[in-house]
Coordinates of C-alpha atoms and ligand atoms in Angstrom, one line a residue:
X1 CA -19.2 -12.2 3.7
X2 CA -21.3 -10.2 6.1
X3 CA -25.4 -9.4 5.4
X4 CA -27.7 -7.7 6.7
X5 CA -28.9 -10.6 8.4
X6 CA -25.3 -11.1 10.7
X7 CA -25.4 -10.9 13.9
X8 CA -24.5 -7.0 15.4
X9 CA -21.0 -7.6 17.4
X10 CA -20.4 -3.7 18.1
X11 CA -23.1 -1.0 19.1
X12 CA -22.2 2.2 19.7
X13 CA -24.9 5.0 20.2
X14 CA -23.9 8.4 20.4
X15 CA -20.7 8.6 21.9
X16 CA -19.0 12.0 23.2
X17 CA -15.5 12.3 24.6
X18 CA -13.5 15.3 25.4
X19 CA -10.4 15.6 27.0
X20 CA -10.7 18.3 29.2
X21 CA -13.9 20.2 30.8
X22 CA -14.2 22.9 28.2
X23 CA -12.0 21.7 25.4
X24 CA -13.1 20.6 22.1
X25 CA -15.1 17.5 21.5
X26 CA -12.7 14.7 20.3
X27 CA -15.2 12.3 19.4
X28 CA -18.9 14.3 19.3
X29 CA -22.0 12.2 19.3
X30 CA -20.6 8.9 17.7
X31 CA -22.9 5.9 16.5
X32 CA -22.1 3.4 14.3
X33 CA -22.4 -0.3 14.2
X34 CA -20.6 -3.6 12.8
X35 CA -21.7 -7.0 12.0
X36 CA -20.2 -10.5 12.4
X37 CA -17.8 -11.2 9.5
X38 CA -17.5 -7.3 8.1
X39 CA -14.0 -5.6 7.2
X40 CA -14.6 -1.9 8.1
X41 CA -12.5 1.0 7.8
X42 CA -13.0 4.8 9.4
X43 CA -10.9 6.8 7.6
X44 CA -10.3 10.9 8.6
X45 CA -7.5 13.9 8.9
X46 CA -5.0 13.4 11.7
X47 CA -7.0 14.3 14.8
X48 CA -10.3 13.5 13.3
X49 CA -10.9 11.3 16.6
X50 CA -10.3 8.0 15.4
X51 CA -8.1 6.9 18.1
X52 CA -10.4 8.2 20.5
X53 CA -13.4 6.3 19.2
X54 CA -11.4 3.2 19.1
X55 CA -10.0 3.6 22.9
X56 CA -13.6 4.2 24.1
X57 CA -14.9 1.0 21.9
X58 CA -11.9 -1.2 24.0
X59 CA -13.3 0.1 26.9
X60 CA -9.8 1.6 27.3
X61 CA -11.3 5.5 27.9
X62 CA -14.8 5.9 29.3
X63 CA -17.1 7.9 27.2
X64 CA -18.8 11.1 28.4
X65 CA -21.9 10.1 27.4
X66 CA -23.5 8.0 25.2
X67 CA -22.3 4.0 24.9
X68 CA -21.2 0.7 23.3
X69 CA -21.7 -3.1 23.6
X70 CA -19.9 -5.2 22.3
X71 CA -21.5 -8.5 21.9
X72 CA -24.6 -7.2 24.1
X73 CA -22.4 -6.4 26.7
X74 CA -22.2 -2.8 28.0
X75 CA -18.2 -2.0 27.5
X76 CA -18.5 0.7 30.7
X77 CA -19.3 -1.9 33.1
X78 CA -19.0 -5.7 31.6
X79 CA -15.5 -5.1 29.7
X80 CA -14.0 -8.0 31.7
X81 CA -16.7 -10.5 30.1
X82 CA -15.6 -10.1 26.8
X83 CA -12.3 -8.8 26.5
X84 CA -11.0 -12.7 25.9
X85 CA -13.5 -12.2 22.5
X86 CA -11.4 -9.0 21.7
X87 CA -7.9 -7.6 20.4
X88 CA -6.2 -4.5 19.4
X89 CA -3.1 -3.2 17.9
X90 CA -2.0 -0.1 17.1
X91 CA 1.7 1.7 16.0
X92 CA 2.4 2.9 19.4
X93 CA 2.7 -0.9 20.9
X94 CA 5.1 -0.9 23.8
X95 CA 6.6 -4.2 24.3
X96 CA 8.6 -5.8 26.9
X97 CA 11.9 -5.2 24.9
X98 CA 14.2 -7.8 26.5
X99 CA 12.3 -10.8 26.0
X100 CA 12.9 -12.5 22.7
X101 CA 9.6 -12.4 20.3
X102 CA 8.5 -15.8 21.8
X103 CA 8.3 -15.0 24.8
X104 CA 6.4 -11.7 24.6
X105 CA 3.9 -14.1 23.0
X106 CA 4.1 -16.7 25.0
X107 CA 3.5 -14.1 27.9
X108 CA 0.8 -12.9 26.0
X109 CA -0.9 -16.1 25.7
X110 CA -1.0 -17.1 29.4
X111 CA -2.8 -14.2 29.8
X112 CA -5.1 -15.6 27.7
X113 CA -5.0 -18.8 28.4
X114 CA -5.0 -20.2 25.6
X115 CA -4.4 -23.6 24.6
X116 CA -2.1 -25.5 22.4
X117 CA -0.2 -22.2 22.7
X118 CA 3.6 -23.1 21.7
X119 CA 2.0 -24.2 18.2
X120 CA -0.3 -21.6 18.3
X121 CA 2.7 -19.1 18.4
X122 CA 5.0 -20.7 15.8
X123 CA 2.1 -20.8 13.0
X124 CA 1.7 -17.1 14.3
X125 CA 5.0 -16.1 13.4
X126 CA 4.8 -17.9 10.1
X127 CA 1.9 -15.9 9.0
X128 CA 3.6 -13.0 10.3
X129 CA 6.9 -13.9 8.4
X130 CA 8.5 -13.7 11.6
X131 CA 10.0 -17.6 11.8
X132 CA 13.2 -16.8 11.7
X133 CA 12.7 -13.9 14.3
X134 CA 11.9 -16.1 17.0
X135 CA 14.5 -16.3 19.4
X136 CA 15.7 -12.5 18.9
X137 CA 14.9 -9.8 21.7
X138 CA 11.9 -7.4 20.4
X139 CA 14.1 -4.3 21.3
X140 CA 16.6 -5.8 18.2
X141 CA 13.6 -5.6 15.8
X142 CA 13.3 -3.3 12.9
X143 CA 10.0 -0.9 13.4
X144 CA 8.1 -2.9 10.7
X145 CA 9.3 -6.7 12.4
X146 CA 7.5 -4.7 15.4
X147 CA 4.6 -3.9 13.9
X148 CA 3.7 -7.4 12.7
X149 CA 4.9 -8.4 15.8
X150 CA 2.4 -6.3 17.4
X151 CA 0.0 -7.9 14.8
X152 CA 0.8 -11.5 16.2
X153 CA 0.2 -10.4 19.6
X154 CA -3.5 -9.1 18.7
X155 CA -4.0 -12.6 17.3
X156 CA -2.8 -14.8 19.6
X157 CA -6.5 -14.9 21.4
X158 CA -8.4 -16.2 18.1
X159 CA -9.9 -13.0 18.5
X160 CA -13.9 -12.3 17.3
X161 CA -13.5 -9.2 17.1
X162 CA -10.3 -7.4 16.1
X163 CA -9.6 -3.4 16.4
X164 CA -6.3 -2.5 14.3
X165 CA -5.2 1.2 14.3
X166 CA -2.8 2.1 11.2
X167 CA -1.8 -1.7 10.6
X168 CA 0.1 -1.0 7.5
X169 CA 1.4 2.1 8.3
X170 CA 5.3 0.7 8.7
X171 CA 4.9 -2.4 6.3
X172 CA 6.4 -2.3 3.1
X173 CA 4.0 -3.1 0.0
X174 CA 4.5 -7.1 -0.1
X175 CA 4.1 -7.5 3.7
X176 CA 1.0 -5.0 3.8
X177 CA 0.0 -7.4 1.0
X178 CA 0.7 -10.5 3.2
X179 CA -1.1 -9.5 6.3
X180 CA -4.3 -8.4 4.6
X181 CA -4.6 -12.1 3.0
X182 CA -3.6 -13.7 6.5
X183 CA -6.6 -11.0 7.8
X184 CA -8.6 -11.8 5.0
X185 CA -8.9 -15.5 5.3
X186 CA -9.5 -15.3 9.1
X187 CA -12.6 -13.2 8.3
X188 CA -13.9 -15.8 5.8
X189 CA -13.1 -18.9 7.6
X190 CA -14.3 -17.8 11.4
X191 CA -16.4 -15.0 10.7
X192 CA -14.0 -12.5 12.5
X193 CA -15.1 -8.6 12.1
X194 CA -12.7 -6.2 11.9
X195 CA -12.3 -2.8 12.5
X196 CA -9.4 -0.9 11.4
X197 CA -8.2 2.4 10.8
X198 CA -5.6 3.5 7.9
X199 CA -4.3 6.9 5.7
X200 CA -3.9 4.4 2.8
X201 CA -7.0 4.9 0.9
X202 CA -6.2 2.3 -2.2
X203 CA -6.3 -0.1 0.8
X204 CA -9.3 0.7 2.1
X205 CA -11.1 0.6 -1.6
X206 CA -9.6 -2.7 -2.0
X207 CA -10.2 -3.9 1.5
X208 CA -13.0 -2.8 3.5
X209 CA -16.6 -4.0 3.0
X210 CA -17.8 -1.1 4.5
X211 CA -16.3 2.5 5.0
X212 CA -17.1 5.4 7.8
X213 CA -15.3 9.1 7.5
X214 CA -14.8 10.6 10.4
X215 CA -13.9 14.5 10.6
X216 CA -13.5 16.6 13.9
X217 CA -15.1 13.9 16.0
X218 CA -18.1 13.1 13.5
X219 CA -18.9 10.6 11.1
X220 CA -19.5 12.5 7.9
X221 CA -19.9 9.7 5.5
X222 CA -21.0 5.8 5.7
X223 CA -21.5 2.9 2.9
X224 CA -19.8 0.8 0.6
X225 CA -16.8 1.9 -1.2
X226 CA -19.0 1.7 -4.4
X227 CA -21.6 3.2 -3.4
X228 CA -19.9 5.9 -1.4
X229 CA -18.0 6.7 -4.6
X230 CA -21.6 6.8 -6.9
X231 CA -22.9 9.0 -3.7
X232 CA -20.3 11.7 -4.2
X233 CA -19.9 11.2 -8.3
X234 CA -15.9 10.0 -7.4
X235 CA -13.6 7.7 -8.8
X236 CA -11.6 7.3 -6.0
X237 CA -11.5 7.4 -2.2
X238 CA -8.8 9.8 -2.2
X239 CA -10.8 12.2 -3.9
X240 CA -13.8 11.4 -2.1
X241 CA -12.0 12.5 1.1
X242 CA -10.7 15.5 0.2
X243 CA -14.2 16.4 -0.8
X244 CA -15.4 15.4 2.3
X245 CA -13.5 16.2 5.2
X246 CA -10.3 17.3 2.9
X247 CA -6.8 17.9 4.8
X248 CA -7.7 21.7 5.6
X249 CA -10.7 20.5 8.4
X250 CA -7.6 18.5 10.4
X251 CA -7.0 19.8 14.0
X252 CA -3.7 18.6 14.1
X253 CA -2.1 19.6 11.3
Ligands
ADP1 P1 -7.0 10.6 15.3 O1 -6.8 9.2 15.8 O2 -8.1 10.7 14.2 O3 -5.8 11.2 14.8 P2 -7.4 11.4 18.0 O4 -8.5 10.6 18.6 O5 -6.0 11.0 18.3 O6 -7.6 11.5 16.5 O7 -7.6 12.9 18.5 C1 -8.8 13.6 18.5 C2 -8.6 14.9 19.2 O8 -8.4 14.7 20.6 C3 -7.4 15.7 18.7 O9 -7.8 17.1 18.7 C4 -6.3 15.4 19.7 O10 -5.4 16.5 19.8 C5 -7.1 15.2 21.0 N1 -6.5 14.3 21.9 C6 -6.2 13.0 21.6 N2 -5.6 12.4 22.7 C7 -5.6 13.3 23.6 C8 -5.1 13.3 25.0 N3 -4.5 12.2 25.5 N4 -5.2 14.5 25.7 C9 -5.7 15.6 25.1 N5 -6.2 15.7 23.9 C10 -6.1 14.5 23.1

């Protein structure tokens, strides 16, 4: 497991985005910071700016000010020099729907590169209980084969540093259960770190190492589930939240 004494992979320092010249501030003075091997959650309300933050940490939406390096590298103008090191996936994954579920990875991996890829692929879709899927087009999938799909796609790179937005969100309890072991056992046996977001807060408690909350484009809260929970005299993360940033402060909602 991560220590203090792991390597920093992710630095960000103050990071601001808005979406329009006078709006609100989606994400509003941002800085946080993860270490090789971590599993770290940042939980909030719909609209919080999770999404936002994540985006701008890809490289994906340039921040208004502030910034963040991934592996020492500034993401505003060296993205290309890492981005083989880095992954994502989120729910609103659009894939090329006529090619069978090999292919798209297949496609994906020549992007990459990567070696050995057929056999890289097939123990892929094993993890990802998709073996059987193989030859079928994605736009035949149901929105949960998708999603792990999507999952084997952010993958296929050996990624050392993995963002996932609302990985669980479409997975049924014994598949959720699946993929966090598969996750689990790539953080302990190649030091991956990742960063993930998710509503299911019995998931997080179980899963994350490390927790930050995140309401209306802040980080209210940071620390160790256990910790967190002796902080705010809670029993729970759920109840924690609502204390915290609660579902009345969402934006969206
Ligand atoms: P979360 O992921 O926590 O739900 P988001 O980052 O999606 O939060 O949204 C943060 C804020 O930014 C919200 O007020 C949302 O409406 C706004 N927002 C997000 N994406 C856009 C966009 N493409 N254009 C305009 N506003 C956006």
């Amino acid at each position: 497991m991560a220590g203090p004494e792991s390597p920093e992979v992710l630095v960000a320092e103050e990071v601001r985005k808005r979406y329009s010249i006078d709006g609100p501030w989606a994400v509003d003075g941002v800085s946080l910071s993860l270490r090789r091997g971590e599993v770290v959650s940042i939980v909030g309300p719909n609209g919080a700016g999770k999404s936002t933050l994540i985006q701008m940490m890809l490289g994906l939406l340039v921040p208004d000010s502030g910034s963040v390096r991934i592996f020492g590298t500034d993401m505003a103008t060296g993205r290309r020099k890492i981005a083989h090191r880095v992954n994502y996936a989120s729910t609103d994954l659009s894939l090329p729907y006529s090619l069978t579920v090999r292919e798209n990875l297949m496609a994906y991996g020549l992007i990459y590169n990567m070696r050995n890829i057929g056999s890289r692929i097939d123990a892929l879709l094993g993890e990802m209980d998709l073996s059987s899927f193989r030859n079928v087009r994605v736009g035949r999938l149901s929105t949960g084969q998708v999603a792990r799909m999507g999952i084997a796609k952010a993958l296929i790179n050996d990624p050392e540093l993995l963002f996932l937005d609302e990985p669980t969100a479409t997975l049924d309890p014994e598949v959720s259960a699946q993929l966090r072991s598969t996750l689990q056992k790539m953080v302990r046996e190649r030091g991956m770190t990742l960063l993930y977001t998710s509503h299911n807060m019995r998931e997080v408690e179980r899963f994350s190492d490390r927790v930050y909350l995140m309401g209306e484009g802040r980080l209210v809260a940071e620390g160790r589930v256990p910790d967190l929970m002796a902080r705010y005299a809670t029993e729970d993360l759920e109840s924690l939240f609502l204390q915290i940033v609660g579902r009345g402060r969402s934006r969206d909602e």
